[in-house]
mmCIF file of C-alpha atoms in Angstrom:
data_model
loop_
_atom_site.group_PDB
_atom_site.id
_atom_site.type_symbol
_atom_site.label_atom_id
_atom_site.label_comp_id
_atom_site.label_asym_id
_atom_site.label_seq_id
_atom_site.Cartn_x
_atom_site.Cartn_y
_atom_site.Cartn_z
ATOM 1 C CA ASP I 1 87.894 124.610 90.971
ATOM 2 C CA GLY I 2 87.773 123.908 94.634
ATOM 3 C CA PRO I 3 90.488 121.841 96.713
ATOM 4 C CA ALA I 4 92.154 118.405 94.261
ATOM 5 C CA ARG I 5 90.649 115.841 95.342
ATOM 6 C CA PHE I 6 92.790 112.725 94.246
ATOM 7 C CA SER I 7 92.633 108.502 93.727
ATOM 8 C CA TYR I 8 95.221 106.229 94.130
ATOM 9 C CA GLU I 9 94.309 102.668 92.768
ATOM 10 C CA GLY I 10 96.297 99.253 91.708
ATOM 11 C CA LEU I 11 95.798 98.006 88.142
ATOM 12 C CA THR I 12 93.090 94.337 88.524
ATOM 13 C CA ALA I 13 90.459 92.557 87.195
ATOM 14 C CA ARG I 14 87.848 94.903 89.014
ATOM 15 C CA TRP I 15 89.909 97.927 88.127
ATOM 16 C CA LEU I 16 89.842 96.533 83.945
ATOM 17 C CA LEU I 17 85.480 96.177 84.864
ATOM 18 C CA GLN I 18 84.973 99.076 86.562
ATOM 19 C CA GLY I 19 87.623 101.558 86.855
ATOM 20 C CA ALA I 20 86.953 103.510 83.923
ATOM 21 C CA ARG I 21 83.354 104.155 85.389
ATOM 22 C CA THR I 22 83.862 104.816 89.259
ATOM 23 C CA ILE I 23 85.975 106.829 87.615
ATOM 24 C CA GLY I 24 84.058 109.045 85.816
ATOM 25 C CA ARG I 25 81.745 109.244 88.678
ATOM 26 C CA TYR I 26 83.927 111.137 90.419
ATOM 27 C CA ARG I 27 85.743 113.072 88.433
ATOM 28 C CA PRO I 28 89.123 113.702 90.409
ATOM 29 C CA ASP I 29 91.303 115.963 89.638
ATOM 30 C CA LEU I 30 94.284 113.796 88.712
ATOM 31 C CA VAL I 31 94.559 110.135 89.025
ATOM 32 C CA ILE I 32 97.468 108.102 90.616
ATOM 33 C CA ASN I 33 97.347 104.956 89.159
ATOM 34 C CA ASN I 34 100.232 102.165 90.509
ATOM 35 C CA GLY I 35 100.720 100.494 87.536
ATOM 36 C CA ALA I 36 99.129 101.319 84.040
ATOM 37 C CA LEU I 37 95.574 101.657 83.211
ATOM 38 C CA PRO I 38 94.317 100.234 79.615
ATOM 39 C CA PHE I 39 91.651 103.650 79.148
ATOM 40 C CA THR I 40 91.945 107.462 79.828
ATOM 41 C CA VAL I 41 89.666 108.891 82.187
ATOM 42 C CA PRO I 42 88.845 112.730 83.201
ATOM 43 C CA GLY I 43 91.379 114.808 85.135
ATOM 44 C CA LEU I 44 95.221 114.165 85.060
ATOM 45 C CA SER I 45 96.630 110.939 85.211
ATOM 46 C CA CYS I 46 99.833 109.666 85.813
ATOM 47 C CA ASN I 47 100.386 106.081 85.350
ATOM 48 C CA LEU I 48 103.280 104.630 87.620
ATOM 49 C CA ALA I 49 106.332 101.752 86.598
ATOM 50 C CA HIS I 50 107.822 100.722 89.107
ATOM 51 C CA ASP I 51 110.321 98.489 87.323
ATOM 52 C CA LEU I 52 110.437 96.298 83.737
ATOM 53 C CA GLY I 53 109.901 93.262 85.383
ATOM 54 C CA TRP I 54 111.358 90.826 87.695
ATOM 55 C CA ALA I 55 114.442 88.891 87.110
ATOM 56 C CA THR I 56 112.572 85.404 88.090
ATOM 57 C CA SER I 57 109.005 86.628 85.317
ATOM 58 C CA PRO I 58 108.838 83.961 82.634
ATOM 59 C CA ARG I 59 110.788 85.618 79.517
ATOM 60 C CA ARG I 60 107.759 84.817 76.640
ATOM 61 C CA LEU I 61 105.939 86.583 78.533
ATOM 62 C CA ASP I 62 108.440 89.827 77.342
ATOM 63 C CA ARG I 63 106.639 90.677 73.887
ATOM 64 C CA LEU I 64 103.063 90.757 75.841
ATOM 65 C CA ARG I 65 104.492 92.917 78.181
ATOM 66 C CA ARG I 66 105.936 95.346 76.428
ATOM 67 C CA LEU I 67 103.007 95.173 73.836
ATOM 68 C CA TYR I 68 100.494 96.801 76.382
ATOM 69 C CA LYS I 69 102.997 98.768 77.707
ATOM 70 C CA ARG I 70 102.835 101.079 75.225
ATOM 71 C CA PHE I 71 99.543 100.787 74.399
ATOM 72 C CA ALA I 72 98.835 101.994 78.306
ATOM 73 C CA TYR I 73 101.263 104.007 78.484
ATOM 74 C CA SER I 74 99.484 106.169 76.178
ATOM 75 C CA ARG I 75 96.559 106.669 77.610
ATOM 76 C CA CYS I 76 97.271 108.847 80.478
ATOM 77 C CA ASP I 77 98.837 112.104 80.882
ATOM 78 C CA HIS I 78 102.071 111.856 83.109
ATOM 79 C CA VAL I 79 104.483 108.385 82.713
ATOM 80 C CA ILE I 80 106.267 108.788 85.959
ATOM 81 C CA ALA I 81 108.889 106.564 86.726
ATOM 82 C CA LEU I 82 109.960 105.260 90.578
ATOM 83 C CA CYS I 83 113.512 106.272 89.729
ATOM 84 C CA HIS I 84 116.250 106.675 87.355
ATOM 85 C CA GLU I 85 116.843 103.481 85.823
ATOM 86 C CA VAL I 86 113.328 102.411 85.387
ATOM 87 C CA GLN I 87 113.362 105.985 83.478
ATOM 88 C CA ASP I 88 116.325 104.447 80.953
ATOM 89 C CA GLY I 89 114.676 101.224 80.713
ATOM 90 C CA LEU I 90 110.792 102.430 79.845
ATOM 91 C CA ALA I 91 111.452 104.779 77.385
ATOM 92 C CA PRO I 92 112.583 102.511 74.573
ATOM 93 C CA GLN I 93 110.113 100.156 75.667
ATOM 94 C CA ILE I 94 106.644 102.300 75.095
ATOM 95 C CA GLY I 95 108.420 104.559 72.075
ATOM 96 C CA ALA I 96 108.664 107.720 74.429
ATOM 97 C CA SER I 97 112.215 109.627 75.406
ATOM 98 C CA ALA I 98 114.044 109.246 78.714
ATOM 99 C CA GLY I 99 112.715 113.027 79.540
ATOM 100 C CA GLU I 100 109.605 112.645 78.773
ATOM 101 C CA ILE I 101 108.877 110.490 82.053
ATOM 102 C CA ARG I 102 108.778 111.863 85.186
ATOM 103 C CA VAL I 103 110.820 110.437 88.035
ATOM 104 C CA ILE I 104 109.035 110.519 91.251
ATOM 105 C CA PRO I 105 109.960 107.917 94.561
ATOM 106 C CA PRO I 106 108.075 106.250 96.117
ATOM 107 C CA CYS I 107 106.970 107.849 100.002
ATOM 108 C CA VAL I 108 106.333 106.469 103.186
ATOM 109 C CA ASP I 109 105.807 108.045 106.345
ATOM 110 C CA VAL I 110 109.494 109.456 107.979
ATOM 111 C CA GLY I 111 107.605 110.361 110.455
ATOM 112 C CA ALA I 112 106.433 106.727 112.183
ATOM 113 C CA TYR I 113 109.779 105.773 112.153
ATOM 114 C CA GLN I 114 112.182 105.566 115.190
ATOM 115 C CA ALA I 115 115.858 105.303 114.165
ATOM 116 C CA ALA I 116 117.328 103.722 117.433
ATOM 117 C CA ALA I 117 121.307 104.152 118.050
ATOM 118 C CA SER I 118 123.408 101.295 117.490
ATOM 119 C CA GLN I 119 124.158 100.915 121.069
ATOM 120 C CA THR I 120 120.853 99.498 122.042
ATOM 121 C CA ARG I 121 120.642 98.437 118.416
ATOM 122 C CA GLU I 122 120.002 94.120 118.655
ATOM 123 C CA ASP I 123 122.861 92.947 116.641
ATOM 124 C CA ALA I 124 120.757 91.389 113.330
ATOM 125 C CA ILE I 125 119.911 90.948 110.326
ATOM 126 C CA LEU I 126 116.114 91.605 109.085
ATOM 127 C CA HIS I 127 115.246 90.618 105.597
ATOM 128 C CA THR I 128 111.904 91.352 104.234
ATOM 129 C CA GLY I 129 110.055 89.682 101.831
ATOM 130 C CA THR I 130 109.548 86.423 100.636
ATOM 131 C CA GLY I 131 108.693 86.220 97.372
ATOM 132 C CA GLY I 132 111.210 84.738 94.515
ATOM 133 C CA TYR I 133 112.376 87.299 93.518
ATOM 134 C CA LYS I 134 113.122 88.895 96.766
ATOM 135 C CA ASP I 135 115.500 86.137 97.706
ATOM 136 C CA PRO I 136 116.143 85.090 101.058
ATOM 137 C CA ALA I 137 117.563 82.057 99.746
ATOM 138 C CA THR I 138 120.713 84.669 99.407
ATOM 139 C CA THR I 139 120.599 86.020 102.076
ATOM 140 C CA ILE I 140 120.051 82.977 104.203
ATOM 141 C CA ARG I 141 123.621 81.908 102.486
ATOM 142 C CA ALA I 142 125.323 84.729 103.180
ATOM 143 C CA PHE I 143 124.264 84.372 106.990
ATOM 144 C CA ALA I 144 125.283 81.403 106.870
ATOM 145 C CA GLY I 145 129.005 82.359 105.833
ATOM 146 C CA LEU I 146 129.410 84.934 108.964
ATOM 147 C CA GLY I 147 131.946 83.933 111.460
ATOM 148 C CA ARG I 148 130.226 85.930 113.953
ATOM 149 C CA SER I 149 128.444 83.845 116.305
ATOM 150 C CA SER I 150 126.006 86.567 118.223
ATOM 151 C CA THR I 151 123.926 87.773 115.134
ATOM 152 C CA ARG I 152 120.976 86.988 114.539
ATOM 153 C CA LEU I 153 118.385 86.236 110.857
ATOM 154 C CA TYR I 154 115.108 87.886 111.624
ATOM 155 C CA ILE I 155 113.091 86.794 107.854
ATOM 156 C CA GLU I 156 109.590 88.435 107.393
ATOM 157 C CA GLY I 157 107.369 87.090 104.969
ATOM 158 C CA ASP I 158 105.225 84.486 103.783
ATOM 159 C CA ILE I 159 107.066 81.449 105.140
ATOM 160 C CA ASP I 160 106.688 78.258 102.621
ATOM 161 C CA ASP I 161 108.355 74.370 102.707
ATOM 162 C CA GLU I 162 111.131 74.742 100.265
ATOM 163 C CA LEU I 163 112.253 78.240 102.446
ATOM 164 C CA SER I 164 111.985 76.159 106.135
ATOM 165 C CA GLN I 165 114.034 73.528 104.805
ATOM 166 C CA GLN I 166 117.192 75.336 103.691
ATOM 167 C CA VAL I 167 117.087 76.375 107.461
ATOM 168 C CA ALA I 168 116.589 73.180 108.625
ATOM 169 C CA ALA I 169 119.630 72.341 106.601
ATOM 170 C CA LEU I 170 121.957 74.537 108.324
ATOM 171 C CA PRO I 171 124.365 73.497 111.309
ATOM 172 C CA VAL I 172 122.470 73.901 114.637
ATOM 173 C CA ALA I 173 125.112 76.209 115.733
ATOM 174 C CA THR I 174 123.705 78.622 112.770
ATOM 175 C CA ARG I 175 119.601 77.610 112.054
ATOM 176 C CA ASP I 176 119.025 78.692 115.663
ATOM 177 C CA ARG I 177 120.032 81.986 115.103
ATOM 178 C CA ILE I 178 117.316 82.612 112.393
ATOM 179 C CA GLU I 179 114.141 82.862 113.268
ATOM 180 C CA LEU I 180 111.346 82.906 110.580
ATOM 181 C CA LEU I 181 108.920 85.364 111.144
ATOM 182 C CA GLY I 182 105.941 85.155 108.816
ATOM 183 C CA PRO I 183 104.338 88.340 107.495
ATOM 184 C CA LEU I 184 104.060 91.409 110.062
ATOM 185 C CA PRO I 185 101.762 94.134 110.513
ATOM 186 C CA ALA I 186 102.682 97.089 109.622
ATOM 187 C CA ALA I 187 103.704 98.561 113.049
ATOM 188 C CA PRO I 188 105.553 95.884 114.530
ATOM 189 C CA LEU I 189 107.823 95.522 111.164
ATOM 190 C CA ARG I 190 108.791 99.117 111.489
ATOM 191 C CA ALA I 191 110.291 99.064 114.712
ATOM 192 C CA LEU I 192 112.056 95.643 114.311
ATOM 193 C CA LEU I 193 113.411 97.964 111.232
ATOM 194 C CA GLY I 194 114.508 101.062 113.260
ATOM 195 C CA SER I 195 115.886 97.994 116.064
ATOM 196 C CA VAL I 196 118.176 95.809 113.759
ATOM 197 C CA LYS I 197 121.648 96.372 112.942
ATOM 198 C CA VAL I 198 121.189 95.630 108.833
ATOM 199 C CA ALA I 199 118.356 95.635 106.554
ATOM 200 C CA SER I 200 119.429 92.763 103.870
ATOM 201 C CA PHE I 201 117.866 92.715 100.094
ATOM 202 C CA PRO I 202 119.439 90.704 97.840
ATOM 203 C CA THR I 203 116.507 91.735 95.414
ATOM 204 C CA ARG I 204 116.460 90.141 91.287
ATOM 205 C CA TYR I 205 114.812 92.538 88.908
ATOM 206 C CA SER I 206 115.600 92.770 85.762
ATOM 207 C CA VAL I 207 116.371 96.617 85.743
ATOM 208 C CA PRO I 208 117.868 98.827 89.225
ATOM 209 C CA THR I 209 114.246 99.743 90.719
ATOM 210 C CA ALA I 210 113.067 101.746 94.027
ATOM 211 C CA SER I 211 111.916 99.111 95.829
ATOM 212 C CA ALA I 212 109.556 100.593 98.618
ATOM 213 C CA THR I 213 110.962 98.842 101.968
ATOM 214 C CA VAL I 214 114.250 99.454 101.068
ATOM 215 C CA VAL I 215 112.986 103.305 101.592
ATOM 216 C CA GLU I 216 111.219 101.551 104.632
ATOM 217 C CA ALA I 217 115.022 100.494 105.694
ATOM 218 C CA ILE I 218 116.490 104.202 105.391
ATOM 219 C CA ALA I 219 113.526 106.138 106.564
ATOM 220 C CA ALA I 220 115.052 103.866 109.925
ATOM 221 C CA GLY I 221 118.047 104.972 110.047
ATOM 222 C CA THR I 222 119.416 101.363 108.896
ATOM 223 C CA PRO I 223 122.513 100.876 106.615
ATOM 224 C CA VAL I 224 121.021 98.455 103.982
ATOM 225 C CA VAL I 225 122.830 95.703 102.355
ATOM 226 C CA GLY I 226 121.899 94.593 98.060
ATOM 227 C CA SER I 227 122.114 93.361 95.051
ATOM 228 C CA THR I 228 123.017 95.735 92.687
ATOM 229 C CA LEU I 229 119.758 95.370 91.217
ATOM 230 C CA ILE I 230 118.448 98.501 94.000
ATOM 231 C CA SER I 231 117.991 101.659 92.006
ATOM 232 C CA ALA I 232 121.219 103.699 92.839
ATOM 233 C CA ASP I 233 118.874 106.386 93.478
ATOM 234 C CA LEU I 234 118.260 104.461 96.630
ATOM 235 C CA LEU I 235 120.907 102.725 97.849
ATOM 236 C CA GLU I 236 123.878 104.544 97.332
ATOM 237 C CA HIS I 237 127.118 102.243 97.096
ATOM 238 C CA GLU I 238 129.059 102.911 100.487
ATOM 239 C CA GLY I 239 126.863 105.637 101.360
ATOM 240 C CA ASN I 240 123.715 104.449 102.934
ATOM 241 C CA GLY I 241 124.864 100.960 102.427
ATOM 242 C CA VAL I 242 126.397 98.632 100.246
ATOM 243 C CA ALA I 243 125.394 97.108 96.961
ATOM 244 C CA CYS I 244 126.754 93.556 96.405
ATOM 245 C CA GLY I 245 127.300 91.029 93.347
ATOM 246 C CA ASP I 246 126.766 87.977 95.672
ATOM 247 C CA ASP I 247 126.602 85.866 98.167
ATOM 248 C CA ALA I 248 130.679 86.456 99.155
ATOM 249 C CA GLU I 249 130.228 89.901 99.165
ATOM 250 C CA LEU I 250 127.045 90.132 101.297
ATOM 251 C CA THR I 251 129.114 88.716 103.748
ATOM 252 C CA ALA I 252 131.417 90.643 103.137
ATOM 253 C CA ALA I 253 129.179 93.709 103.460
ATOM 254 C CA TYR I 254 127.433 92.084 106.806
ATOM 255 C CA GLU I 255 130.638 90.939 108.815
ATOM 256 C CA ARG I 256 132.010 94.991 108.032
ATOM 257 C CA LEU I 257 128.871 96.504 109.364
ATOM 258 C CA LEU I 258 128.543 94.846 112.342
ATOM 259 C CA GLY I 259 132.237 95.011 113.586
ATOM 260 C CA ASP I 260 132.418 98.528 112.759
ATOM 261 C CA ASP I 261 131.289 100.865 114.928
ATOM 262 C CA ASP I 262 132.057 103.875 113.111
ATOM 263 C CA ARG I 263 131.608 102.875 109.705
ATOM 264 C CA TRP I 264 127.761 102.116 110.938
ATOM 265 C CA ALA I 265 127.063 105.253 112.181
ATOM 266 C CA THR I 266 128.252 106.505 108.944
ATOM 267 C CA MET I 267 126.011 104.719 106.719
ATOM 268 C CA SER I 268 123.004 105.378 109.021
ATOM 269 C CA ARG I 269 123.293 109.109 109.424
ATOM 270 C CA SER I 270 124.117 108.972 105.306
ATOM 271 C CA ALA I 271 120.329 107.363 105.183
ATOM 272 C CA LEU I 272 118.890 109.080 107.774
ATOM 273 C CA ALA I 273 119.606 112.291 105.290
ATOM 274 C CA MET I 274 118.050 110.783 102.282
ATOM 275 C CA ALA I 275 115.245 110.055 104.494
ATOM 276 C CA PRO I 276 113.264 113.813 103.372
ATOM 277 C CA ARG I 277 113.191 112.643 99.942
ATOM 278 C CA PHE I 278 111.139 110.153 100.087
ATOM 279 C CA SER I 279 108.442 111.577 102.409
ATOM 280 C CA ALA I 280 105.149 111.890 102.361
ATOM 281 C CA SER I 281 104.701 115.630 102.482
ATOM 282 C CA GLN I 282 107.473 115.650 99.600
ATOM 283 C CA VAL I 283 106.348 113.286 96.979
ATOM 284 C CA ALA I 284 102.583 114.639 97.381
ATOM 285 C CA SER I 285 104.789 118.105 96.638
ATOM 286 C CA SER I 286 105.658 116.210 93.411
ATOM 287 C CA TYR I 287 101.987 115.490 92.041
ATOM 288 C CA LEU I 288 100.610 118.969 92.849
ATOM 289 C CA ALA I 289 102.525 120.778 90.730
ATOM 290 C CA LEU I 290 102.003 118.766 87.884
ATOM 291 C CA LEU I 291 98.403 120.518 88.647
ATOM 292 C CA GLY I 292 100.281 123.168 88.667
ATOM 293 C CA GLY I 293 98.551 124.508 92.383
ATOM 294 C CA PRO I 294 100.549 125.327 95.089
ATOM 295 C CA THR I 295 102.901 122.649 96.788
ATOM 296 C CA ALA I 296 104.144 121.602 100.703
#
């Protein structure tokens, strides 16, 4: 009875030790876990599957991961995949049919993003995230192949020696147009996403995945140039961006978007048209529907 109460937490060592007791104390109506809790909880529980692992993950751990997933996902009421490719890939791993796994996408506060018009945006590419699977090296190589001398490249995220050395090894005219930003707070990152021309995501996963950072680019109306391992739920090839298979395709996609205002504007409009499906209110409605209550 009364308004629904929510609990949202990630799977950490603390949760494994204290999570069940904490959830039991508050007895939420709906628990949305960012991963797979290996125990049951009171109320309606949802375990989220973001991906099936990164392409850079050690394969020797695959069997252990599968055993854990099969056990942990059986502890909840609903298994949620963030995109259809993960839904299809996860089903055989946990002994379920694809239809038993619901798809609810990641969300952002769409209203917090401002999409600048083409003529006011900087002639620049933004790459966010520098972990191995984010593959900033590929963006740097593709950028170095551009035939444009005015375009800049921004790389956001932790900067290590290997990444710095890769940039330092480039010709002066190229490296002077690359800025290693380090990690940015949320507000400056949102502003930057809405002020550059292209967002680059050559991300490597084991299956195509719904990256939350791609959703941010969509909300900012910024065309995406990414790998074929970004879910088609987010990156619609030749719709809101271009899905690429290698460095040369990335470079060509940058060239075409940066050199064709009409094409850029069409893709930006497509991104903005997609954005409402990832709004916090829309995604919350999908979870509320699991409770059988009113939705927004």
